[in-house]
Coordinates of N, CA, C and O and ligand atoms in Angstrom, one line a residue:
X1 N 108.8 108.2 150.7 CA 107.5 108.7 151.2 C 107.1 107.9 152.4 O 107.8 107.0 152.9
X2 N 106.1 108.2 153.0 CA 105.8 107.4 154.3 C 104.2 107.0 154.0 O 103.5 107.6 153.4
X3 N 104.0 106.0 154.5 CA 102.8 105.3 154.8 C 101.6 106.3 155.7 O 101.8 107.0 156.7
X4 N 100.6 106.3 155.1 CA 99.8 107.7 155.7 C 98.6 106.7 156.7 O 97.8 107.4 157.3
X5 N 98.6 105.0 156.8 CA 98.3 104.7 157.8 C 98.7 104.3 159.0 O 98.2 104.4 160.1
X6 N 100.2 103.7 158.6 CA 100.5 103.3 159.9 C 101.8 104.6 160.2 O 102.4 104.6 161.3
X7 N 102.1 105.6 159.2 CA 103.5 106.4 158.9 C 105.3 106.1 159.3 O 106.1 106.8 159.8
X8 N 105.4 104.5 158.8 CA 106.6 104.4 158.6 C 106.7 105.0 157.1 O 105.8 105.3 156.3
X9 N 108.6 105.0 156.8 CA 109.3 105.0 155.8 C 109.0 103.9 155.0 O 109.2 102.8 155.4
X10 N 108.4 104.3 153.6 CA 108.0 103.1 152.3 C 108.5 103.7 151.0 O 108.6 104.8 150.6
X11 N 108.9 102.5 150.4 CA 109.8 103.1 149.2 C 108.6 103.7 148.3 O 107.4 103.5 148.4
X12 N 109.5 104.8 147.1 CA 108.3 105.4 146.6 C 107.4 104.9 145.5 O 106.3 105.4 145.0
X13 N 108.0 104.0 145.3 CA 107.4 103.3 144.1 C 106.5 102.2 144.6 O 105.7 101.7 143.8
X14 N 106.6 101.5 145.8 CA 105.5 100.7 147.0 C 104.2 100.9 146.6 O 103.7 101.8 147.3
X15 N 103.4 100.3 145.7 CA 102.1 100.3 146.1 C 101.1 100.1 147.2 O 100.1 100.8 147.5
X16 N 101.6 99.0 147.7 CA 101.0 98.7 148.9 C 102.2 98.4 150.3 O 103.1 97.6 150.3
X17 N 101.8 99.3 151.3 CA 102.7 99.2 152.4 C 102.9 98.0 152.8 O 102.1 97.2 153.1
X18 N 104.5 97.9 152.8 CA 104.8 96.4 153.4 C 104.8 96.3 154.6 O 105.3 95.2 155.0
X19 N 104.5 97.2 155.7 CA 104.3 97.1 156.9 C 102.8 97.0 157.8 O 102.7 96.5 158.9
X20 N 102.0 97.5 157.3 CA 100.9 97.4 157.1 C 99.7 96.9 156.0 O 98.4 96.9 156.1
X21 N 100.4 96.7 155.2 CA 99.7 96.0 154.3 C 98.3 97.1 153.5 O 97.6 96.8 152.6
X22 N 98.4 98.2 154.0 CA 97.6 99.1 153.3 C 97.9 99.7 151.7 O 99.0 100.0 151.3
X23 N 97.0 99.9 151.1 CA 97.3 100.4 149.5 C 97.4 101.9 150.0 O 96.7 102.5 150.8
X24 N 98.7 102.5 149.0 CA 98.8 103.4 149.1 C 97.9 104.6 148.2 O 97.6 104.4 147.0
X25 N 97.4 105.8 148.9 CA 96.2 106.2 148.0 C 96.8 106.9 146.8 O 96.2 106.9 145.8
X26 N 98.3 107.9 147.1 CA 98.2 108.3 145.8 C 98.8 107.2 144.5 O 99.3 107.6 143.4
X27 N 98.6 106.0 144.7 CA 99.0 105.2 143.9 C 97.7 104.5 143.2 O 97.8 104.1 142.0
X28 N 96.1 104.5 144.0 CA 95.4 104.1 143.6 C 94.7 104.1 142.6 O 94.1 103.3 141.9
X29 N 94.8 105.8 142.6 CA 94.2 106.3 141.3 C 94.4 106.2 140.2 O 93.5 106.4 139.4
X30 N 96.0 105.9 139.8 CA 96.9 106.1 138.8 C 97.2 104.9 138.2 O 98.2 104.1 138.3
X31 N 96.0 104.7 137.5 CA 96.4 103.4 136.4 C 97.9 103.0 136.3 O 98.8 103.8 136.6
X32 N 98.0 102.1 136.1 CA 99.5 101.5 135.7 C 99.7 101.5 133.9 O 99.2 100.8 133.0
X33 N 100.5 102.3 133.9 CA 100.9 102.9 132.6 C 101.5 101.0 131.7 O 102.3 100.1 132.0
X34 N 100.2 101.1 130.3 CA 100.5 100.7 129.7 C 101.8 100.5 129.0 O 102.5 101.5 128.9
X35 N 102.2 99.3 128.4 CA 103.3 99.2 127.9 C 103.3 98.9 126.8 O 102.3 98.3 126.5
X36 N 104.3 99.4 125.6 CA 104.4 99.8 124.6 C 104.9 98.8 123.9 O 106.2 98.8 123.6
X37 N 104.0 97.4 123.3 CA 105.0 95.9 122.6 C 105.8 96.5 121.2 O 106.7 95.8 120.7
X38 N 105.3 97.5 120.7 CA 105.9 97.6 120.1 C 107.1 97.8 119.8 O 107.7 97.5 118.8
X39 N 107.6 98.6 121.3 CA 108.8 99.4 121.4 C 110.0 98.4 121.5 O 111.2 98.6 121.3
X40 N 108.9 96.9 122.2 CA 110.0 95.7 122.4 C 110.3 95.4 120.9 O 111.5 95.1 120.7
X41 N 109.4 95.4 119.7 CA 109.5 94.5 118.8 C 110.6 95.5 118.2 O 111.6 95.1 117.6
X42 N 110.5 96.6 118.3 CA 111.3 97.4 117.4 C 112.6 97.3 117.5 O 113.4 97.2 116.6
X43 N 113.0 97.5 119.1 CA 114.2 97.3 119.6 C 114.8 95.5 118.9 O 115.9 95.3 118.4
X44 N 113.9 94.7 119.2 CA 114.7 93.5 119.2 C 115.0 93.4 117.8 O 116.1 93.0 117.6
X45 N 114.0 93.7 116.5 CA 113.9 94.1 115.5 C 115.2 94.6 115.0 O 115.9 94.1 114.1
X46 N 115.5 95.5 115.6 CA 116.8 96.8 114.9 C 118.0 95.9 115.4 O 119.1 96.2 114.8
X47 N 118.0 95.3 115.9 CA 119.4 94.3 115.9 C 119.5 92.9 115.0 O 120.4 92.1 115.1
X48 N 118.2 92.8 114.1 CA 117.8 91.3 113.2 C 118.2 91.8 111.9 O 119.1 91.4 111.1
X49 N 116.9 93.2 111.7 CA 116.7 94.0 110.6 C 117.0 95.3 110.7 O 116.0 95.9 110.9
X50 N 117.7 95.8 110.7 CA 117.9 97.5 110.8 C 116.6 98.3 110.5 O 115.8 98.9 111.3
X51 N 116.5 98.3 109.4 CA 115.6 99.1 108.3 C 113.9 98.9 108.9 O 113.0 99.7 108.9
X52 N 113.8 97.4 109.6 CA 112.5 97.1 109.7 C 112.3 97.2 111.4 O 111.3 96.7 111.8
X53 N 113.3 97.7 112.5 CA 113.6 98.0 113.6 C 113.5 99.2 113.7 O 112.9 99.7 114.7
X54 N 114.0 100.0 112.6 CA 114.2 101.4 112.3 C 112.8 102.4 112.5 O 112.4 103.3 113.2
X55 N 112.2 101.5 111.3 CA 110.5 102.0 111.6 C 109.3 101.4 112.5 O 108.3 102.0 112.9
X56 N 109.6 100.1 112.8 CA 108.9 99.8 114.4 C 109.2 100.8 115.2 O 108.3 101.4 115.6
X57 N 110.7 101.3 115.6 CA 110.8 101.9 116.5 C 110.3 103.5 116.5 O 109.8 104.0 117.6
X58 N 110.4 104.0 115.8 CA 109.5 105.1 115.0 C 108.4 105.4 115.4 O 108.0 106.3 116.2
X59 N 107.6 104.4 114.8 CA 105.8 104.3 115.0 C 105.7 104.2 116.7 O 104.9 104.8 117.4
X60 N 107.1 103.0 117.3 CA 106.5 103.1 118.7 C 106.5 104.2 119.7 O 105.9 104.4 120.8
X61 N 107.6 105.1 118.9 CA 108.0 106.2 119.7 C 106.9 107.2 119.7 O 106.6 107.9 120.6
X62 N 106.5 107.2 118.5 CA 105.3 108.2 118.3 C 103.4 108.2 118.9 O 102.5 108.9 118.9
X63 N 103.9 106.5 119.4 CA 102.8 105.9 120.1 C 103.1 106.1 121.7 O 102.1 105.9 122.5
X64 N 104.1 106.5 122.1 CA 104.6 106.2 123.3 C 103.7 107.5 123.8 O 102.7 107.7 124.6
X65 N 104.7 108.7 122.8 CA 104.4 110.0 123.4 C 102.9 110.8 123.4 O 102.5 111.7 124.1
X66 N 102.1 109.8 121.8 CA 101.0 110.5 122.3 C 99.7 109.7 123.1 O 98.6 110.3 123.4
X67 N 100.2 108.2 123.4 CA 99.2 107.5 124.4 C 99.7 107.3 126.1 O 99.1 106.8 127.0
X68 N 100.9 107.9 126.0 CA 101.8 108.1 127.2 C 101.9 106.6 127.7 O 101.5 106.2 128.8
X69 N 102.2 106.2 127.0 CA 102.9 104.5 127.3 C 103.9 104.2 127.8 O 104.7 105.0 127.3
X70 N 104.5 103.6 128.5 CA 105.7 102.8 129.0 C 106.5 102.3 127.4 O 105.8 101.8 126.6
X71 N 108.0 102.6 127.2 CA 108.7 101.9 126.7 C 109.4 103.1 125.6 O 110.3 103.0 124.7
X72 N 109.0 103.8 125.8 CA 109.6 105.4 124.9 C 110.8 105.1 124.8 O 111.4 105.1 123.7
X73 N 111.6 104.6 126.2 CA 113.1 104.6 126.4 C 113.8 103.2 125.3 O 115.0 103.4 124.9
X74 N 113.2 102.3 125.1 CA 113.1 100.9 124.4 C 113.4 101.8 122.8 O 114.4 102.1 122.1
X75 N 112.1 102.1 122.8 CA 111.9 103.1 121.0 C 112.9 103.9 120.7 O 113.2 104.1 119.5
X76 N 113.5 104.3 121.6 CA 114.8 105.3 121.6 C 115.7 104.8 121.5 O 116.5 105.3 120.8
X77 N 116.0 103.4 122.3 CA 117.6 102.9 121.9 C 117.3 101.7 120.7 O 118.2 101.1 120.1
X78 N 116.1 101.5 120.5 CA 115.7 101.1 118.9 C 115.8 101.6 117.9 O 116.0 101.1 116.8
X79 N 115.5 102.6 118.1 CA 115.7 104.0 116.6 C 117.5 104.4 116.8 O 118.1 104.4 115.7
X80 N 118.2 104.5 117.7 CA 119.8 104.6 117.6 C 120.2 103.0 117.2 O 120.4 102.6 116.1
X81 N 120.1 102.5 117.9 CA 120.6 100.8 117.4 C 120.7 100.6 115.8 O 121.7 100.5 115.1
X82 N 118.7 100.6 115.0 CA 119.0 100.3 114.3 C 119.5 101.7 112.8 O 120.0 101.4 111.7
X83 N 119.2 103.0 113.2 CA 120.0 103.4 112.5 C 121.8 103.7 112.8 O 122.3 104.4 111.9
X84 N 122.4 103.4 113.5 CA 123.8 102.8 114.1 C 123.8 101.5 112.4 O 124.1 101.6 111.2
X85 N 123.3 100.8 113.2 CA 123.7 99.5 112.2 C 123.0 100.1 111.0 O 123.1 99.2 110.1
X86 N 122.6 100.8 110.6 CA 121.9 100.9 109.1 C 122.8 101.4 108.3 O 123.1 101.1 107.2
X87 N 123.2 102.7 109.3 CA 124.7 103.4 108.1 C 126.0 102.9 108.5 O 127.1 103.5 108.3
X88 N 125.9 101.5 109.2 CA 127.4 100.4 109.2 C 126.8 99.7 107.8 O 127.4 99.8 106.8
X89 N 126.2 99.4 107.9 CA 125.7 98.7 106.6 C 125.5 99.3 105.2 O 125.4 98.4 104.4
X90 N 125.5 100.6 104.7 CA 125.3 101.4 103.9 C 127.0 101.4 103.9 O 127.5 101.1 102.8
X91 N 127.8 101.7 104.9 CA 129.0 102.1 104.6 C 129.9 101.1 104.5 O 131.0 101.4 104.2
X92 N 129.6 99.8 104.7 CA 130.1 98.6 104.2 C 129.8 98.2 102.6 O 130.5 97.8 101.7
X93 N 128.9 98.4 102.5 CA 128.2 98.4 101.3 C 128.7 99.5 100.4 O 128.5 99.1 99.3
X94 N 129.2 100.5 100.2 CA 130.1 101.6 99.4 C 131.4 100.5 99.6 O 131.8 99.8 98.7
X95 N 131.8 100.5 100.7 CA 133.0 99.7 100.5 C 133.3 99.0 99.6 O 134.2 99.1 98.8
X96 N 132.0 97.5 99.8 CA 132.2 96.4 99.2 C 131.9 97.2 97.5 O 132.6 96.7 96.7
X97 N 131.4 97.7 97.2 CA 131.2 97.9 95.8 C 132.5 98.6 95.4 O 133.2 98.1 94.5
X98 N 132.8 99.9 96.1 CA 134.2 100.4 95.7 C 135.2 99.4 95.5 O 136.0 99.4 94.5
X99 N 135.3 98.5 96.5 CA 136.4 97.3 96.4 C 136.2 96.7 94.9 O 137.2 96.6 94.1
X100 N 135.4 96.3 94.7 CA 134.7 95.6 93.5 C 135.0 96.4 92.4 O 135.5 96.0 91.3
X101 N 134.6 97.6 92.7 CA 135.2 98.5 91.5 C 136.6 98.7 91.3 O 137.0 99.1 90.2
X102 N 137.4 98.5 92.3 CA 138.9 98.6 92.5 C 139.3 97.3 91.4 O 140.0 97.4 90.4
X103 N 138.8 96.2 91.9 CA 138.9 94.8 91.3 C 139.3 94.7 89.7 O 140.2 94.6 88.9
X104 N 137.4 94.9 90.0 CA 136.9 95.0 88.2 C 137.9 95.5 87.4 O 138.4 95.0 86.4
X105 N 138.2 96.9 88.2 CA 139.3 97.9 87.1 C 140.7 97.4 87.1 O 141.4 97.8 86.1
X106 N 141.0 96.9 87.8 CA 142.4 96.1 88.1 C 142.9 95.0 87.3 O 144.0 94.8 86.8
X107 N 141.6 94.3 87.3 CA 141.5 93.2 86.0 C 141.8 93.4 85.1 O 142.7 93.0 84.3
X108 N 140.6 94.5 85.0 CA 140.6 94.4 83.3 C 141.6 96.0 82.4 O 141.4 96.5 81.3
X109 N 142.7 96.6 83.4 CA 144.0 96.7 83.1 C 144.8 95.6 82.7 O 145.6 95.7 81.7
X110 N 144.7 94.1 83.6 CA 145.4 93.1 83.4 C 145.4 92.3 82.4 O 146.3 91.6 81.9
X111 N 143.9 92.5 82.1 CA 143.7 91.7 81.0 C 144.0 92.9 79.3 O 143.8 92.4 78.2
Ligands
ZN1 ZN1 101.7 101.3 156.5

């Protein structure tokens, strides 16, 4: 976009022109979109705790979209992360018990 006081080329995300030093107006009006901590905790969350990342991220996503917050994108690769790791962990967990049951039953043919 261009600067509407002095009209050089300014990037679009420039609040205030770096050539002139003027605030840009359609920037003025437009609050700066709150950010969403949750969407951090959830994310960082889903790679600690799955299950408790799982629903941080949830709640943040559903906060994102109806207070129109910054971090929706965070809540989204928090809700894949930790259910990713949730059904690695469910499906290790059938493993480890099947193995166990392989065992158990192995044994106690042996025995
Ligand atoms: Zn300017």
């Amino acid at each position: 976009m261009f600067c509407k006081n002095c009209g050089k080329e300014i990037n679009d995300s420039a609040i205030v022109c770096p050539y002139c030093g003027v605030q840009i107006a359609e920037f003025k009006n437009n609050e700066p979109k709150q950010h969403c901590t949750l969407a951090i905790v959830g994310f960082v969350l889903s790679f600690l705790i799955s299950i408790a990342g799982l629903i941080c991220s949830i709640i943040a996503r559903k906060k994102c979209n109806e207070e129109n917050l910054e971090g929706g994108g965070f809540a989204l690769a928090g809700i894949i992360i930790s259910a990713v790791s949730l059904v690695g962990t469910v499906i290790s967990l059938i493993l480890i018990i099947s193995m166990m049951g392989l065992a158990a039953s192995t044994l106690a043919t042996a025995l």
